Amino acid sequence: MDILLSERFRKMIKQSNLRITMSQLGEMTGVSPSQIRYWEKKGYINSEQGEKNQNHLYSISILYRVCTIKFFLDQGYTLAVAVKKEQERREAVKLFREFIFNQKLSVEQTGSGRGEIKLGKVAEDPNTEVYATVEDGKTELHLRKNEQLTNISGLCYGRNK
């Protein structure tokens, strides 16, 4: 069920037609319209524009991109380095997103503010799973031998009598 819901949200976000104007982008990010136009001219961001002299419209992904570039600029990086760091961050987020969507995660709430997330089996030892516990804002990773799988594989190979 959770997988179906996350797929639905991912599809909605991917197909989103939500667009904002240059002035809205500037207001939301603190980047001036002249900076936005310059970044667009340099190819760092892009807009959608129907006909000449129409408003530039920006997607939500461009909003995130501008926010991230601005963050790195505020950290003291040059524009070129900030853009490069934004691209690296975008690629890392893409990899993380692939990991999350490709896993068959199981999330179990074990109490108020507490839970366990099964991340999957260890490739080198399929009888061992990786899971995370979350409690009071603290996350820890753990390994757990899956006794049922161990017993079943032992029976298959004649180890248990």
PDB file of C-alpha atoms in Angstrom:
ATOM      1  CA  MET A   1       0.000   0.000   0.000  1.00  0.00           C
ATOM      2  CA  ASP A   2       2.779   2.469   0.967  1.00  0.00           C
ATOM      3  CA  ILE A   3       4.578   1.690  -2.290  1.00  0.00           C
ATOM      4  CA  LEU A   4       1.451   2.451  -4.328  1.00  0.00           C
ATOM      5  CA  LEU A   5       0.970   5.738  -2.488  1.00  0.00           C
ATOM      6  CA  SER A   6       4.598   6.805  -2.945  1.00  0.00           C
ATOM      7  CA  GLU A   7       4.376   5.908  -6.648  1.00  0.00           C
ATOM      8  CA  ARG A   8       1.269   8.095  -6.943  1.00  0.00           C
ATOM      9  CA  PHE A   9       3.005  11.047  -5.269  1.00  0.00           C
ATOM     10  CA  ARG A  10       6.117  10.608  -7.396  1.00  0.00           C
ATOM     11  CA  LYS A  11       3.997  10.588 -10.552  1.00  0.00           C
ATOM     12  CA  MET A  12       2.093  13.713  -9.444  1.00  0.00           C
ATOM     13  CA  ILE A  13       5.294  15.621  -8.733  1.00  0.00           C
ATOM     14  CA  LYS A  14       6.895  14.497 -11.992  1.00  0.00           C
ATOM     15  CA  GLN A  15       3.875  15.504 -14.065  1.00  0.00           C
ATOM     16  CA  SER A  16       3.195  18.697 -12.128  1.00  0.00           C
ATOM     17  CA  ASN A  17       2.164  21.642 -14.288  1.00  0.00           C
ATOM     18  CA  LEU A  18       2.717  24.061 -11.451  1.00  0.00           C
ATOM     19  CA  ARG A  19       4.727  27.041 -12.707  1.00  0.00           C
ATOM     20  CA  ILE A  20       5.761  30.288 -11.047  1.00  0.00           C
ATOM     21  CA  THR A  21       6.706  33.642 -12.526  1.00  0.00           C
ATOM     22  CA  MET A  22      10.113  35.267 -12.336  1.00  0.00           C
ATOM     23  CA  SER A  23       8.923  37.705  -9.673  1.00  0.00           C
ATOM     24  CA  GLN A  24       7.504  34.832  -7.595  1.00  0.00           C
ATOM     25  CA  LEU A  25      10.765  32.909  -8.023  1.00  0.00           C
ATOM     26  CA  GLY A  26      12.691  35.953  -6.866  1.00  0.00           C
ATOM     27  CA  GLU A  27      10.427  36.511  -3.870  1.00  0.00           C
ATOM     28  CA  MET A  28      10.613  32.877  -2.819  1.00  0.00           C
ATOM     29  CA  THR A  29      14.391  32.563  -3.145  1.00  0.00           C
ATOM     30  CA  GLY A  30      15.754  36.034  -2.495  1.00  0.00           C
ATOM     31  CA  VAL A  31      17.403  36.085  -5.934  1.00  0.00           C
ATOM     32  CA  SER A  32      16.848  39.267  -7.928  1.00  0.00           C
ATOM     33  CA  PRO A  33      15.159  39.137 -11.351  1.00  0.00           C
ATOM     34  CA  SER A  34      18.353  40.431 -12.964  1.00  0.00           C
ATOM     35  CA  GLN A  35      20.305  37.540 -11.416  1.00  0.00           C
ATOM     36  CA  ILE A  36      17.654  35.086 -12.592  1.00  0.00           C
ATOM     37  CA  ARG A  37      17.867  36.465 -16.135  1.00  0.00           C
ATOM     38  CA  TYR A  38      21.689  36.234 -16.018  1.00  0.00           C
ATOM     39  CA  TRP A  39      21.610  32.637 -14.774  1.00  0.00           C
ATOM     40  CA  GLU A  40      19.164  31.788 -17.542  1.00  0.00           C
ATOM     41  CA  LYS A  41      21.347  33.488 -20.154  1.00  0.00           C
ATOM     42  CA  LYS A  42      24.337  31.436 -18.920  1.00  0.00           C
ATOM     43  CA  GLY A  43      22.268  28.236 -19.161  1.00  0.00           C
ATOM     44  CA  TYR A  44      22.281  27.482 -15.419  1.00  0.00           C
ATOM     45  CA  ILE A  45      18.467  27.490 -15.305  1.00  0.00           C
ATOM     46  CA  ASN A  46      15.743  27.537 -17.913  1.00  0.00           C
ATOM     47  CA  SER A  47      12.201  28.854 -18.165  1.00  0.00           C
ATOM     48  CA  GLU A  48       9.199  28.252 -20.305  1.00  0.00           C
ATOM     49  CA  GLN A  49       8.089  31.154 -22.411  1.00  0.00           C
ATOM     50  CA  GLY A  50       5.245  30.840 -24.933  1.00  0.00           C
ATOM     51  CA  GLU A  51       5.839  33.851 -27.163  1.00  0.00           C
ATOM     52  CA  LYS A  52       8.395  36.604 -27.133  1.00  0.00           C
ATOM     53  CA  ASN A  53       7.859  39.164 -24.355  1.00  0.00           C
ATOM     54  CA  GLN A  54       5.609  36.815 -22.387  1.00  0.00           C
ATOM     55  CA  ASN A  55       6.302  36.079 -18.738  1.00  0.00           C
ATOM     56  CA  HIS A  56       9.002  33.552 -18.004  1.00  0.00           C
ATOM     57  CA  LEU A  57       7.529  30.615 -16.105  1.00  0.00           C
ATOM     58  CA  TYR A  58       9.617  28.319 -13.921  1.00  0.00           C
ATOM     59  CA  SER A  59       8.971  24.768 -12.739  1.00  0.00           C
ATOM     60  CA  ILE A  60       9.245  23.585  -9.158  1.00  0.00           C
ATOM     61  CA  SER A  61      12.524  21.827  -9.993  1.00  0.00           C
ATOM     62  CA  ILE A  62      13.962  25.189 -11.081  1.00  0.00           C
ATOM     63  CA  LEU A  63      12.779  26.686  -7.782  1.00  0.00           C
ATOM     64  CA  TYR A  64      14.787  24.010  -5.948  1.00  0.00           C
ATOM     65  CA  ARG A  65      17.771  24.604  -8.215  1.00  0.00           C
ATOM     66  CA  VAL A  66      17.740  28.376  -7.629  1.00  0.00           C
ATOM     67  CA  CYS A  67      17.382  27.872  -3.857  1.00  0.00           C
ATOM     68  CA  THR A  68      20.357  25.516  -3.834  1.00  0.00           C
ATOM     69  CA  ILE A  69      22.569  27.775  -5.956  1.00  0.00           C
ATOM     70  CA  LYS A  70      21.664  30.711  -3.700  1.00  0.00           C
ATOM     71  CA  PHE A  71      22.517  28.633  -0.635  1.00  0.00           C
ATOM     72  CA  PHE A  72      26.013  27.923  -1.975  1.00  0.00           C
ATOM     73  CA  LEU A  73      26.494  31.553  -3.028  1.00  0.00           C
ATOM     74  CA  ASP A  74      25.583  32.609   0.512  1.00  0.00           C
ATOM     75  CA  GLN A  75      28.260  30.177   1.754  1.00  0.00           C
ATOM     76  CA  GLY A  76      30.850  32.217  -0.180  1.00  0.00           C
ATOM     77  CA  TYR A  77      31.237  30.120  -3.338  1.00  0.00           C
ATOM     78  CA  THR A  78      31.519  31.704  -6.765  1.00  0.00           C
ATOM     79  CA  LEU A  79      28.567  31.307  -9.118  1.00  0.00           C
ATOM     80  CA  ALA A  80      30.365  28.694 -11.243  1.00  0.00           C
ATOM     81  CA  VAL A  81      31.270  26.609  -8.180  1.00  0.00           C
ATOM     82  CA  ALA A  82      27.784  27.044  -6.686  1.00  0.00           C
ATOM     83  CA  VAL A  83      26.234  25.755  -9.918  1.00  0.00           C
ATOM     84  CA  LYS A  84      28.641  22.801  -9.967  1.00  0.00           C
ATOM     85  CA  LYS A  85      27.849  21.962  -6.339  1.00  0.00           C
ATOM     86  CA  GLU A  86      24.109  22.209  -7.101  1.00  0.00           C
ATOM     87  CA  GLN A  87      24.539  19.759  -9.990  1.00  0.00           C
ATOM     88  CA  GLU A  88      26.463  17.352  -7.740  1.00  0.00           C
ATOM     89  CA  ARG A  89      23.788  17.631  -5.082  1.00  0.00           C
ATOM     90  CA  ARG A  90      21.030  17.045  -7.654  1.00  0.00           C
ATOM     91  CA  GLU A  91      22.815  13.892  -8.855  1.00  0.00           C
ATOM     92  CA  ALA A  92      23.212  12.656  -5.259  1.00  0.00           C
ATOM     93  CA  VAL A  93      19.507  13.269  -4.602  1.00  0.00           C
ATOM     94  CA  LYS A  94      18.669  11.390  -7.808  1.00  0.00           C
ATOM     95  CA  LEU A  95      20.726   8.396  -6.615  1.00  0.00           C
ATOM     96  CA  PHE A  96      19.088   8.513  -3.200  1.00  0.00           C
ATOM     97  CA  ARG A  97      15.647   8.719  -4.796  1.00  0.00           C
ATOM     98  CA  GLU A  98      16.474   5.667  -6.940  1.00  0.00           C
ATOM     99  CA  PHE A  99      17.561   3.784  -3.830  1.00  0.00           C
ATOM    100  CA  ILE A 100      14.365   4.657  -1.963  1.00  0.00           C
ATOM    101  CA  PHE A 101      12.031   3.832  -4.855  1.00  0.00           C
ATOM    102  CA  ASN A 102      13.838   0.595  -5.787  1.00  0.00           C
ATOM    103  CA  GLN A 103      13.788  -0.785  -2.254  1.00  0.00           C
ATOM    104  CA  LYS A 104      10.839  -2.598  -0.813  1.00  0.00           C
ATOM    105  CA  LEU A 105      10.986  -0.645   2.418  1.00  0.00           C
ATOM    106  CA  SER A 106       8.877  -1.681   5.335  1.00  0.00           C
ATOM    107  CA  VAL A 107       8.115   1.024   7.895  1.00  0.00           C
ATOM    108  CA  GLU A 108       6.628   0.080  11.245  1.00  0.00           C
ATOM    109  CA  GLN A 109       5.684   2.592  13.891  1.00  0.00           C
ATOM    110  CA  THR A 110       6.646   1.074  17.252  1.00  0.00           C
ATOM    111  CA  GLY A 111       5.409   3.922  19.427  1.00  0.00           C
ATOM    112  CA  SER A 112       5.035   7.670  19.554  1.00  0.00           C
ATOM    113  CA  GLY A 113       8.073   9.128  17.791  1.00  0.00           C
ATOM    114  CA  ARG A 114       9.569   5.658  17.363  1.00  0.00           C
ATOM    115  CA  GLY A 115       9.784   3.280  14.463  1.00  0.00           C
ATOM    116  CA  GLU A 116      11.703   0.690  12.526  1.00  0.00           C
ATOM    117  CA  ILE A 117      12.515   0.760   8.830  1.00  0.00           C
ATOM    118  CA  LYS A 118      13.604  -2.441   7.117  1.00  0.00           C
ATOM    119  CA  LEU A 119      16.069  -1.451   4.400  1.00  0.00           C
ATOM    120  CA  GLY A 120      16.683  -4.840   2.835  1.00  0.00           C
ATOM    121  CA  LYS A 121      18.955  -7.852   2.835  1.00  0.00           C
ATOM    122  CA  VAL A 122      22.738  -7.716   2.869  1.00  0.00           C
ATOM    123  CA  ALA A 123      23.948  -8.694  -0.617  1.00  0.00           C
ATOM    124  CA  GLU A 124      26.785 -10.875   0.709  1.00  0.00           C
ATOM    125  CA  ASP A 125      24.532 -12.569   3.293  1.00  0.00           C
ATOM    126  CA  PRO A 126      20.853 -12.795   2.282  1.00  0.00           C
ATOM    127  CA  ASN A 127      20.012 -14.190   5.748  1.00  0.00           C
ATOM    128  CA  THR A 128      20.927 -10.825   7.274  1.00  0.00           C
ATOM    129  CA  GLU A 129      18.826  -7.707   6.922  1.00  0.00           C
ATOM    130  CA  VAL A 130      19.665  -4.066   7.508  1.00  0.00           C
ATOM    131  CA  TYR A 131      17.184  -2.010   9.451  1.00  0.00           C
ATOM    132  CA  ALA A 132      17.080   1.416  11.033  1.00  0.00           C
ATOM    133  CA  THR A 133      15.499   2.467  14.279  1.00  0.00           C
ATOM    134  CA  VAL A 134      14.255   5.977  14.832  1.00  0.00           C
ATOM    135  CA  GLU A 135      13.603   7.185  18.355  1.00  0.00           C
ATOM    136  CA  ASP A 136      13.450  10.705  19.747  1.00  0.00           C
ATOM    137  CA  GLY A 137      15.058  12.154  16.614  1.00  0.00           C
ATOM    138  CA  LYS A 138      17.967   9.708  16.691  1.00  0.00           C
ATOM    139  CA  THR A 139      18.484   7.182  13.891  1.00  0.00           C
ATOM    140  CA  GLU A 140      20.637   4.074  14.171  1.00  0.00           C
ATOM    141  CA  LEU A 141      21.410   1.326  11.655  1.00  0.00           C
ATOM    142  CA  HIS A 142      21.406  -2.329  12.713  1.00  0.00           C
ATOM    143  CA  LEU A 143      21.976  -5.809  11.304  1.00  0.00           C
ATOM    144  CA  ARG A 144      19.647  -8.672  12.142  1.00  0.00           C
ATOM    145  CA  LYS A 145      19.976 -12.334  11.264  1.00  0.00           C
ATOM    146  CA  ASN A 146      16.705 -13.577   9.907  1.00  0.00           C
ATOM    147  CA  GLU A 147      16.379 -16.862  11.793  1.00  0.00           C
ATOM    148  CA  GLN A 148      13.550 -18.148   9.602  1.00  0.00           C
ATOM    149  CA  LEU A 149      15.668 -17.764   6.458  1.00  0.00           C
ATOM    150  CA  THR A 150      18.668 -19.313   8.201  1.00  0.00           C
ATOM    151  CA  ASN A 151      16.604 -22.325   9.320  1.00  0.00           C
ATOM    152  CA  ILE A 152      15.008 -22.772   5.902  1.00  0.00           C
ATOM    153  CA  SER A 153      18.337 -22.595   4.069  1.00  0.00           C
ATOM    154  CA  GLY A 154      19.827 -24.984   6.628  1.00  0.00           C
ATOM    155  CA  LEU A 155      17.084 -27.491   5.931  1.00  0.00           C
ATOM    156  CA  CYS A 156      17.595 -27.151   2.209  1.00  0.00           C
ATOM    157  CA  TYR A 157      21.287 -27.926   2.503  1.00  0.00           C
ATOM    158  CA  GLY A 158      20.828 -30.719   5.062  1.00  0.00           C
ATOM    159  CA  ARG A 159      22.499 -28.816   7.922  1.00  0.00           C
ATOM    160  CA  ASN A 160      19.589 -29.225  10.346  1.00  0.00           C
ATOM    161  CA  LYS A 161      18.403 -32.711  11.168  1.00  0.00           C
TER     162      LYS A 161
END
